[in-house]
Amino acid sequence: MFPPAELLNFFRNEDDFLIATHMSPDGDALGSSLALSLALQKIGKKTFLLNSDHVPEQYTFLPGYEKFYTFENIQETGNRIQDFKRLVLIDCNDLDRVTDDKSKISNFKFQTSAVIDHHETEKPFGDMRWIMPDSPATGLMIFYVIKALGIDLSQDMAATLYAAIAVDTGNFRYSNTTSEVLRIAADLTDAGAIPHIISTELYESWSEKRFRLFIKTLDTLQIEDGIAITTVTRKMLEETLTSPDDIENFVSYPRIIKDIKVSVLLREIDDNYYKASLRSKNNINVARAAEAFGGGGHQHAAGFKIRGDFETVKARLIKQIKSNWVDG
Amino acid sequence: MFPPAELLNFFRNEDDFLIATHMSPDGDALGSSLALSLALQKIGKKTFLLNSDHVPEQYTFLPGYEKFYTFENIQETGNRIQDFKRLVLIDCNDLDRVTDDKSKISNFKFQTSAVIDHHETEKPFGDMRWIMPDSPATGLMIFYVIKALGIDLSQDMAATLYAAIAVDTGNFRYSNTTSEVLRIAADLTDAGAIPHIISTELYESWSEKRFRLFIKTLDTLQIEDGIAITTVTRKMLEETLTSPDDIENFVSYPRIIKDIKVSVLLREIDDNYYKASLRSKNNINVARAAEAFGGGGHQHAAGFKIRGDFETVKARLIKQIKSNWVDG
């Protein structure tokens, strides 16, 4: 991978950059943005980091995370959104991924925009577009930008890029884990990233109450025809002093079982009212089942809300999921 | 790391090798033994793989696993234990790790023995000893042996070594994940190892009964002073139709909790008799606590057997672990 010359020249020739990434930012979005910002600062540029949301608590270990501003507090930098002339979109490729609020977008008055992303692109936004759907993470692309600009990787750049790549490859477990990924991870480690500290922050920083909720959730496991069903009731949240945020990713765990094709987590929102999260393996498409109940998502991760008592909801859901994999 | 010349000459000059590894073999023991066996066969040597136990089901994805013999069926190779003249111990450094049965050891009549291991607790066994406690996995050492012997890595050698290294570094999450580890993983990937297939086999191929045992095990969780204690009783194994093999890695899960420094799993072997597995985070050394009870291991992973009722065992263990982290 080699970044386009016009993109490199853009970074070389301009002096200040507003770096923005997508709403609900993940590790790749945040780590990639931070690394680029640190690198550009190292060659004397001014950078400003923008996100519509605050940095989620689990990512506050990333060096420099406090440099992210929201639309609400970016004036603390002494600038208004409409003052920024050069925009860099990271890990997304259109402004509608930066914010849902059209009135905020209308404040953007930039003259030039660049896009660095690895998502499939649908929108023709940006003067300079470097979009590589085959790249395992945007973090890899930023690594190559920094290299191509001849900037030495600092420890903080290395750590933020390592985190970006770790998150998007499932810590080297997903099918996008290539030898290139592993070799760059090695280079980042040589530059000061500490793999076990980053993975501890990413994967071993649950609260005890969250783990207690996790155990209670696993205790509800039912398996029918290759479909794992776990449940989180309001009572379980109360008993463990947890919140729905704590449930994130629980639905993935039953996939540990070889014969599980789909994992469903039903969270009780109210009496006879559930939020369903679905995860699938291999070729099973759960988006279609979710759509049948008025929800949506992707092939391997989808969700919807449904009314009914638990047994009825469960039966309808199993029937729908199975009809989809028989047809699909 | 460069293997000792006499070890390399041993492999070059001799013609047949009995390769043995420790009881209850893990991924590093099995993967390293298999890779060495495949490499030596490639240069025309005869190899025989010995383990006191059968290969656990979760490792039957390793290419060549069916070439492992036990003391009971090795005569199928046309040889008796007493016929083997050259012994190679892998991932352990004494015969008492190969079997608990002294009468079996007395059948060994080898003339020369070599040891390749990365464990800290060392016994003075073997004519040629290459023991590197700083090596993250025995798999790395075998990688260097194969390189030094000038043998091209086959896809099967790469896959077995990748699995060995993945297991002993927690799939690149433990503190032994160095840039060297990542770079070798990249080389192995280039040689044909497929990271996501290996990690699916290692981490997403549990039987349902194993997952049921896992849930029961988590239900026993107790936390005292940053030490997580889980228990597996014989009754739990009976109820879930599982075996001690199924417990592998359970002890790692409570480390997900941020404040846990050490995770202990106590498996009931017999009345008032337990096998303790210890895992630690950060700077805590559990090998020393294990040694205090006559066991051994690494800084972050150790074990031992202990007699006593559960509460007594638990209290002694907590006291010992805490004395080590205060001193250490």
XYZ file of C-alpha atoms in Angstrom:
656
model
C 0.000 0.000 0.000
C 1.314 3.428 -0.897
C -0.695 6.591 -0.243
C -1.521 8.801 -3.252
C 1.042 11.536 -3.902
C -1.602 14.278 -3.830
C -2.640 13.182 -0.344
C 0.958 13.297 0.875
C 1.473 16.692 -0.734
C -1.695 17.943 0.922
C -0.222 17.048 4.327
C 3.168 18.497 3.386
C 1.903 21.760 1.934
C -0.951 22.796 4.208
C -0.562 23.963 7.787
C -3.658 23.079 9.729
C -6.115 20.210 9.561
C -9.457 19.371 11.077
C -9.403 15.586 11.508
C -12.878 14.105 11.909
C -14.100 10.547 12.247
C -17.430 8.730 12.490
C -20.086 8.869 15.201
C -19.851 6.191 17.920
C -16.143 5.975 17.193
C -14.391 2.647 17.617
C -10.734 1.896 18.251
C -9.734 2.119 14.603
C -11.456 5.495 14.144
C -9.943 6.962 17.297
C -6.494 5.387 17.101
C -6.046 6.266 13.424
C -7.144 9.872 13.954
C -4.867 10.307 16.966
C -1.845 8.809 15.218
C -2.288 11.048 12.176
C -2.722 14.074 14.411
C 0.442 13.276 16.397
C 2.430 12.696 13.201
C 1.324 15.952 11.579
C 2.102 17.866 14.774
C 5.587 16.371 14.701
C 6.248 18.066 11.359
C 4.955 21.377 12.658
C 1.331 21.280 11.585
C -1.684 22.333 13.620
C -4.340 19.642 14.032
C -7.795 19.591 15.584
C -9.665 16.386 16.333
C -13.444 16.330 15.997
C -16.068 13.781 16.913
C -19.782 14.181 17.434
C -19.541 11.941 20.506
C -17.247 11.967 23.500
C -14.493 9.359 23.473
C -16.032 6.208 25.062
C -14.549 5.408 28.443
C -12.930 2.178 27.262
C -10.781 4.190 24.838
C -9.558 6.799 27.297
C -6.329 4.815 27.619
C -5.341 6.047 24.149
C -2.634 8.684 24.492
C -4.022 12.092 23.514
C -7.712 11.057 23.607
C -8.457 14.301 25.512
C -7.543 16.261 22.375
C -10.812 15.198 20.764
C -13.386 17.976 20.627
C -17.111 17.762 19.950
C -19.120 20.248 17.907
C -20.118 21.768 21.244
C -16.679 22.419 22.749
C -14.371 22.900 19.766
C -14.507 26.673 20.299
C -12.168 25.988 23.246
C -9.467 25.662 20.586
C -10.100 29.302 19.672
C -11.736 28.240 16.409
C -15.259 27.832 15.149
C -16.188 24.937 12.835
C -16.622 27.435 9.986
C -12.969 28.609 10.401
C -11.421 25.277 9.432
C -10.305 25.208 5.818
C -8.827 21.722 5.498
C -10.761 18.619 6.518
C -9.514 15.055 6.807
C -12.120 12.320 7.216
C -10.760 9.195 8.884
C -12.351 5.723 8.867
C -15.442 7.028 7.085
C -16.007 8.655 3.730
C -18.913 11.042 4.010
C -20.022 13.860 6.295
C -23.240 12.057 7.144
C -21.108 9.594 9.124
C -19.594 12.478 11.121
C -22.920 13.690 12.469
C -26.623 13.032 12.076
C -27.288 16.751 12.460
C -27.460 18.401 9.028
C -27.319 21.879 10.581
C -23.867 21.085 11.962
C -22.636 19.926 8.580
C -23.814 23.170 7.042
C -21.304 24.967 9.263
C -18.383 23.278 7.525
C -16.708 25.852 5.215
C -13.531 23.933 4.321
C -11.798 24.547 1.015
C -10.158 21.139 0.669
C -11.060 17.720 1.985
C -9.291 14.389 2.134
C -10.681 10.944 2.948
C -8.710 7.995 4.346
C -10.920 4.985 4.866
C -11.208 1.239 4.429
C -14.991 0.987 4.223
C -16.852 0.223 1.020
C -17.580 3.624 -0.412
C -20.939 4.740 -1.681
C -20.671 8.503 -1.490
C -18.406 10.561 -3.743
C -17.238 12.939 -1.023
C -13.751 14.463 -0.808
C -11.189 16.131 -3.053
C -8.597 13.497 -2.272
C -9.955 10.048 -1.670
C -7.810 7.119 -0.502
C -10.261 4.316 0.140
C -8.966 0.758 0.424
C -11.742 -1.710 1.267
C -9.134 -4.487 1.349
C -7.159 -2.816 4.114
C -7.780 -4.634 7.410
C -7.896 -1.320 9.287
C -7.638 2.386 8.592
C -4.762 2.199 11.099
C -2.642 0.379 8.514
C -3.248 3.156 5.984
C -2.222 5.812 8.504
C 0.917 3.769 9.228
C 1.801 3.993 5.539
C 0.996 7.730 5.420
C 3.338 8.377 8.349
C 6.068 6.252 6.754
C 5.648 7.949 3.382
C 5.909 11.380 5.009
C 9.220 10.261 6.533
C 8.020 10.851 10.094
C 9.579 8.709 12.826
C 6.953 6.781 14.759
C 6.750 7.999 18.337
C 5.660 5.647 21.096
C 2.238 7.328 21.224
C 1.741 7.044 17.474
C 2.740 3.382 17.676
C 0.351 2.680 20.560
C -2.637 4.373 18.926
C -2.028 2.601 15.600
C -1.534 -0.745 17.337
C -4.861 -0.279 19.150
C -6.555 0.667 15.869
C -5.288 -2.463 14.146
C -5.970 -4.724 17.149
C -9.608 -3.614 17.324
C -10.342 -4.090 13.633
C -8.651 -7.507 13.416
C -10.175 -8.837 16.657
C -6.676 -8.838 18.125
C -5.384 -10.858 15.160
C -8.236 -13.356 15.117
C -10.366 -12.246 12.167
C -9.821 -13.327 8.591
C -8.242 -9.939 7.770
C -5.183 -10.904 9.855
C -2.533 -11.074 7.161
C 1.237 -11.331 7.468
C 1.324 -7.618 6.631
C -0.858 -6.897 9.682
C 1.402 -8.966 11.935
C 4.568 -7.393 10.532
C 3.239 -3.864 11.027
C 2.190 -4.827 14.558
C 5.803 -5.931 15.086
C 7.115 -2.620 13.736
C 4.732 -0.723 16.020
C 5.932 -2.804 18.957
C 9.528 -1.935 18.101
C 8.448 1.718 18.023
C 7.117 1.448 21.572
C 3.602 -0.013 21.453
C 3.218 -2.558 24.252
C 0.879 -5.325 23.029
C -0.101 -6.725 26.400
C -0.885 -3.316 27.871
C -3.052 -2.417 24.897
C -4.861 -5.750 24.921
C -5.371 -5.525 28.672
C -6.977 -2.121 28.183
C -9.098 -3.397 25.314
C -10.117 -6.796 26.655
C -9.387 -7.114 30.358
C -10.840 -3.967 31.858
C -14.362 -5.030 32.748
C -15.842 -3.980 36.061
C -16.572 -6.797 38.480
C -20.294 -5.993 38.317
C -20.192 -6.315 34.541
C -18.596 -9.746 34.901
C -21.289 -10.729 37.442
C -23.936 -9.710 34.903
C -22.070 -11.726 32.270
C -22.227 -14.850 34.444
C -25.942 -14.324 35.097
C -26.473 -13.880 31.370
C -24.656 -17.099 30.504
C -26.775 -18.876 33.113
C -29.821 -18.144 30.933
C -28.344 -19.902 27.897
C -30.734 -22.046 25.900
C -29.744 -23.797 22.714
C -32.187 -24.886 20.052
C -31.189 -26.139 16.626
C -27.837 -24.362 16.591
C -29.315 -21.107 17.913
C -28.039 -19.863 21.262
C -30.432 -17.663 23.231
C -29.397 -15.653 26.258
C -31.500 -13.155 28.158
C -30.878 -10.066 30.250
C -33.838 -8.981 32.371
C -34.295 -5.630 34.102
C -34.044 -7.530 37.378
C -30.563 -8.818 36.420
C -29.396 -5.266 35.718
C -30.807 -4.103 39.053
C -29.256 -6.971 40.995
C -25.812 -6.318 39.529
C -26.069 -2.491 39.508
C -25.283 -2.489 35.806
C -26.694 -0.694 32.781
C -27.505 -1.811 29.215
C -24.066 -0.459 28.128
C -22.502 -3.278 30.121
C -24.148 -5.878 27.891
C -22.083 -4.855 24.852
C -20.537 -7.882 23.147
C -22.107 -10.502 25.487
C -24.017 -11.878 22.502
C -20.723 -12.871 20.871
C -19.661 -15.335 23.560
C -21.927 -18.305 22.771
C -20.253 -18.356 19.350
C -17.390 -20.063 21.182
C -19.479 -23.216 20.763
C -18.575 -24.977 17.548
C -22.123 -25.934 16.564
C -23.698 -22.537 17.211
C -24.721 -20.830 13.992
C -26.568 -17.875 15.475
C -26.394 -16.251 18.901
C -29.320 -14.146 20.106
C -29.436 -11.955 23.174
C -32.848 -10.757 24.308
C -32.741 -7.763 26.593
C -35.946 -7.010 28.443
C -36.774 -3.324 27.895
C -40.190 -3.387 29.557
C -42.931 -5.901 30.330
C -43.218 -8.159 27.269
C -40.906 -5.921 25.254
C -37.426 -7.014 24.165
C -34.444 -5.741 22.276
C -32.929 -8.592 20.261
C -29.252 -8.659 19.224
C -28.207 -11.277 16.704
C -24.777 -12.549 15.730
C -24.064 -15.248 13.168
C -21.171 -17.318 11.927
C -20.125 -18.341 8.451
C -22.748 -17.786 5.768
C -25.784 -17.196 7.939
C -27.376 -13.810 7.296
C -29.135 -12.433 10.387
C -29.904 -9.053 8.785
C -32.813 -10.663 6.930
C -34.314 -12.094 10.111
C -33.947 -8.687 11.768
C -35.609 -6.979 8.811
C -38.573 -9.339 9.112
C -39.137 -7.837 12.569
C -38.628 -4.244 11.438
C -34.937 -4.021 12.399
C -31.735 -4.205 10.405
C -27.986 -4.588 10.407
C -25.306 -6.530 8.599
C -24.917 -10.151 7.620
C -23.236 -11.171 10.890
C -24.642 -8.555 13.310
C -28.225 -7.287 13.426
C -30.936 -6.253 15.848
C -34.547 -5.211 16.384
C -37.160 -4.601 19.085
C -40.088 -6.934 19.584
C -43.199 -7.134 21.770
C -44.533 -10.336 23.292
C -43.946 -12.696 26.181
C -40.562 -14.402 26.259
C -41.654 -17.813 24.988
C -43.631 -16.350 22.091
C -40.797 -14.014 21.118
C -38.301 -16.874 21.281
C -40.442 -19.182 19.164
C -41.097 -16.519 16.491
C -37.434 -15.622 16.366
C -36.157 -19.183 16.031
C -38.687 -19.850 13.271
C -37.641 -16.698 11.402
C -33.899 -17.337 11.737
C -34.296 -20.910 10.542
C -36.454 -19.908 7.588
C -33.662 -17.550 6.552
C -30.882 -20.061 6.722
C -32.926 -22.716 4.953
C -33.702 -20.270 2.172
C -30.292 -18.589 2.177
C 18.011 -16.840 19.643
C 20.311 -19.363 18.070
C 20.159 -23.049 18.964
C 23.371 -24.635 20.369
C 25.599 -26.221 17.720
C 25.672 -29.567 19.502
C 21.871 -29.707 19.406
C 21.846 -28.988 15.675
C 24.571 -31.579 15.090
C 22.556 -34.109 17.082
C 19.631 -33.618 14.700
C 21.923 -33.681 11.678
C 23.932 -36.747 12.667
C 21.402 -39.103 14.195
C 18.684 -40.919 12.288
C 15.759 -41.523 14.562
C 14.269 -39.589 17.449
C 11.656 -40.203 20.093
C 10.053 -36.810 20.668
C 8.207 -36.611 23.969
C 6.394 -33.791 25.686
C 4.672 -33.204 28.971
C 1.517 -34.804 30.369
C -1.704 -32.892 29.726
C -0.082 -31.413 26.649
C -1.082 -27.909 25.597
C -0.880 -26.226 22.215
C 2.763 -25.258 22.595
C 3.799 -28.786 23.621
C 1.869 -30.421 20.779
C 2.500 -27.836 18.077
C 6.231 -27.659 18.830
C 6.613 -31.439 18.886
C 4.699 -31.844 15.629
C 6.650 -29.106 13.845
C 9.994 -30.582 14.898
C 8.842 -34.035 13.846
C 7.703 -32.782 10.418
C 10.955 -30.876 9.913
C 13.167 -33.831 10.830
C 11.150 -36.108 8.554
C 11.714 -33.635 5.750
C 15.468 -34.210 6.036
C 15.010 -37.959 6.018
C 14.910 -38.739 9.733
C 12.564 -41.124 11.507
C 10.555 -39.585 14.310
C 8.170 -40.975 16.893
C 5.895 -38.767 18.967
C 5.107 -39.813 22.530
C 2.712 -38.475 25.105
C 1.344 -40.140 28.204
C -2.080 -38.739 27.330
C -4.106 -38.767 24.144
C -4.148 -35.527 22.175
C -7.021 -33.484 23.623
C -9.908 -33.140 21.217
C -9.488 -29.377 20.831
C -6.043 -29.956 19.324
C -7.059 -32.555 16.796
C -7.106 -29.786 14.175
C -3.289 -29.777 14.306
C -1.951 -31.447 11.181
C -0.337 -34.757 12.083
C -1.823 -34.989 15.603
C -2.680 -38.653 14.930
C 1.059 -39.436 14.860
C 1.210 -39.099 18.638
C 1.506 -42.407 20.462
C 0.984 -43.193 24.107
C 3.074 -45.618 26.178
C 0.277 -48.108 25.564
C 0.120 -48.039 21.776
C 3.624 -47.047 20.670
C 4.338 -50.701 19.813
C 2.125 -50.056 16.765
C 5.192 -48.293 15.360
C 7.022 -51.626 15.543
C 9.128 -50.354 18.429
C 9.118 -50.752 22.175
C 9.982 -47.829 24.449
C 13.244 -49.574 25.357
C 14.299 -49.667 21.672
C 14.523 -45.880 21.303
C 18.058 -44.594 21.615
C 17.634 -40.857 21.098
C 15.154 -38.856 23.125
C 14.076 -35.246 22.602
C 12.061 -33.623 25.381
C 9.936 -30.736 24.167
C 8.351 -28.020 26.307
C 9.502 -29.721 29.509
C 12.900 -30.592 30.900
C 12.597 -33.720 32.970
C 11.164 -37.215 32.575
C 8.888 -36.715 35.560
C 6.906 -34.303 33.366
C 6.500 -36.982 30.694
C 4.729 -39.418 32.989
C 3.806 -39.835 36.629
C 4.501 -43.544 36.328
C 8.074 -44.295 37.392
C 7.855 -47.834 35.996
C 7.339 -46.400 32.527
C 10.354 -44.149 32.876
C 12.469 -47.140 33.858
C 11.755 -48.565 30.390
C 13.597 -45.719 28.717
C 16.977 -47.021 27.514
C 18.049 -44.080 25.349
C 21.732 -43.315 24.863
C 21.404 -39.594 24.193
C 18.840 -37.035 25.239
C 18.139 -33.457 24.260
C 15.887 -30.906 25.936
C 14.217 -27.903 24.245
C 12.125 -25.942 26.684
C 11.210 -22.470 27.872
C 10.070 -23.255 31.413
C 11.684 -21.584 34.391
C 11.756 -24.506 36.748
C 14.748 -26.473 35.666
C 15.981 -29.948 36.461
C 19.415 -31.182 35.433
C 18.185 -33.739 32.911
C 19.536 -34.227 29.387
C 22.832 -34.431 27.531
C 22.023 -31.386 25.414
C 19.945 -28.757 27.120
C 18.537 -25.687 25.381
C 16.328 -24.010 27.958
C 15.297 -20.396 27.388
C 12.901 -19.158 30.075
C 12.718 -15.828 28.230
C 11.342 -17.459 25.106
C 7.609 -16.755 24.853
C 6.957 -20.270 23.589
C 8.849 -23.456 22.835
C 7.363 -22.966 19.367
C 9.705 -20.026 18.776
C 12.703 -22.170 19.677
C 11.594 -24.881 17.261
C 11.168 -22.191 14.594
C 14.829 -21.265 15.097
C 15.925 -24.920 15.093
C 14.161 -25.474 11.763
C 15.707 -22.287 10.333
C 19.180 -23.204 11.600
C 18.899 -26.651 10.056
C 18.100 -24.950 6.741
C 14.743 -26.692 6.377
C 12.036 -24.863 4.426
C 8.885 -24.360 6.465
C 5.996 -26.380 5.072
C 2.429 -25.209 5.533
C 1.893 -27.856 8.233
C 5.036 -26.843 10.123
C 3.909 -23.217 9.915
C 0.409 -24.010 11.170
C 1.599 -26.128 14.108
C 4.180 -23.506 15.137
C 1.653 -20.683 14.768
C -0.761 -22.595 17.018
C 2.027 -23.238 19.546
C 2.921 -19.550 19.694
C -0.704 -18.386 19.696
C -1.525 -20.604 22.674
C 1.444 -19.537 24.781
C 1.017 -15.810 24.060
C -2.765 -15.830 24.555
C -3.124 -15.084 20.860
C -0.719 -12.125 21.196
C -2.295 -10.741 24.344
C 0.174 -11.722 27.064
C 3.223 -9.716 28.097
C 5.484 -12.160 26.259
C 4.117 -10.796 22.960
C 7.250 -9.165 21.599
C 7.952 -7.804 18.152
C 9.926 -11.003 17.547
C 6.785 -13.053 18.256
C 4.706 -10.955 15.864
C 7.363 -11.064 13.162
C 7.675 -14.849 13.415
C 3.867 -15.110 13.304
C 4.041 -13.053 10.090
C 6.719 -15.380 8.658
C 4.594 -18.410 9.575
C 1.590 -16.795 7.881
C 3.656 -16.263 4.768
C 4.622 -19.943 4.978
C 0.964 -20.969 4.946
C -0.420 -20.686 8.476
C -3.901 -19.106 8.369
C -4.381 -17.011 11.531
C -8.179 -16.844 11.533
C -8.609 -20.551 10.926
C -6.197 -21.396 13.738
C -7.847 -18.948 16.124
C -11.319 -20.263 15.257
C -10.080 -23.775 16.016
C -8.452 -22.624 19.244
C -11.137 -20.269 20.521
C -14.480 -20.927 18.810
C -14.713 -24.689 18.641
C -15.930 -25.645 22.072
C -18.420 -28.453 22.510
C -21.727 -27.453 24.038
C -20.971 -29.572 27.102
C -17.670 -27.760 27.525
C -19.513 -24.421 27.441
C -21.991 -25.784 30.017
C -19.050 -26.684 32.266
C -17.631 -23.194 31.672
C -20.867 -21.591 32.884
C -20.923 -23.820 35.971
C -17.293 -22.906 36.628
C -17.962 -19.172 36.384
C -20.858 -19.676 38.810
C -18.304 -20.687 41.454
C -16.389 -17.416 41.142
C -15.186 -15.915 44.384
C -13.080 -12.776 44.541
C -10.824 -11.892 47.450
C -8.274 -9.081 47.410
C -7.913 -9.051 43.641
C -7.649 -12.844 43.440
C -10.365 -14.663 41.477
C -11.014 -18.249 42.509
C -13.067 -20.673 40.457
C -13.576 -24.358 41.121
C -14.290 -27.450 39.080
C -15.476 -30.436 41.092
C -15.675 -34.044 39.933
C -19.456 -33.705 40.244
C -19.444 -30.818 37.751
C -17.497 -32.936 35.261
C -19.948 -35.816 35.744
C -22.996 -33.624 35.382
C -21.751 -32.111 32.134
C -20.178 -35.320 30.773
C -16.867 -33.509 30.407
C -13.262 -34.331 31.216
C -10.379 -32.327 32.726
C -9.204 -31.518 29.148
C -12.294 -29.383 28.770
C -11.128 -27.057 31.543
C -8.153 -25.743 29.604
C -8.008 -21.967 29.599
C -11.054 -21.454 31.866
C -8.690 -19.929 34.414
C -7.927 -17.069 32.033
C -11.457 -15.686 31.852
C -11.755 -13.930 35.232
C -8.766 -11.821 34.123
C -11.296 -9.894 32.013
C -12.096 -8.052 35.255
C -9.936 -4.957 35.540
C -9.131 -5.330 39.240
C -8.190 -9.006 39.122
C -4.456 -9.540 39.568
C -4.432 -13.313 39.818
C -6.923 -15.931 38.690
C -6.859 -19.380 40.291
C -8.766 -22.445 39.184
C -8.945 -25.349 41.622
C -9.843 -28.646 40.055
C -10.867 -31.376 42.443
C -8.820 -34.492 41.622
C -9.972 -36.552 44.581
C -11.362 -35.998 48.069
C -9.414 -33.062 49.525
C -6.954 -33.097 46.640
C -6.807 -30.288 44.075
C -4.918 -29.262 40.988
C -4.385 -25.507 41.070
C -3.885 -23.448 37.889
C -2.724 -19.871 38.318
C -2.726 -16.952 35.890
C -1.515 -13.457 36.679
C -1.488 -10.027 35.131
C 1.210 -7.381 34.939
C 4.172 -7.932 37.252
C 2.705 -10.594 39.492
C 4.801 -13.761 39.450
C 2.704 -16.851 40.124
C 5.557 -19.278 39.393
C 6.987 -18.501 42.831
C 3.695 -19.211 44.578
C 3.450 -22.483 42.635
C 6.991 -23.440 43.606
C 6.137 -22.887 47.260
C 3.627 -25.738 46.832
C 5.994 -27.971 44.883
C 4.775 -26.960 41.408
C 6.158 -24.671 38.758
C 5.539 -22.714 35.604
C 6.057 -19.244 34.220
C 5.632 -15.782 35.641
C 2.049 -15.507 34.393
C 0.992 -19.161 34.246
C 1.801 -21.787 36.835
C 0.319 -24.774 38.594
C 0.652 -27.389 41.297
C -1.261 -30.089 43.154
C -2.295 -29.648 46.752
C -4.017 -31.683 49.469
C -6.505 -30.256 51.934
C -10.127 -29.278 52.175
C -11.277 -26.496 49.872
C -11.339 -23.687 52.424
C -7.886 -24.544 53.771
C -6.398 -24.831 50.300
C -7.967 -21.522 49.306
C -6.693 -19.715 52.396
C -3.139 -21.066 52.044
C -3.069 -20.189 48.395
C -4.334 -16.630 48.822
C -1.785 -16.056 51.587
C 1.049 -17.402 49.426
C 0.068 -15.412 46.327
C -0.208 -12.212 48.317
C 3.143 -12.763 50.036
C 4.713 -13.047 46.589
C 3.247 -9.883 45.187
C 4.116 -7.899 48.286
C 7.715 -9.126 48.131
C 7.980 -9.066 44.345
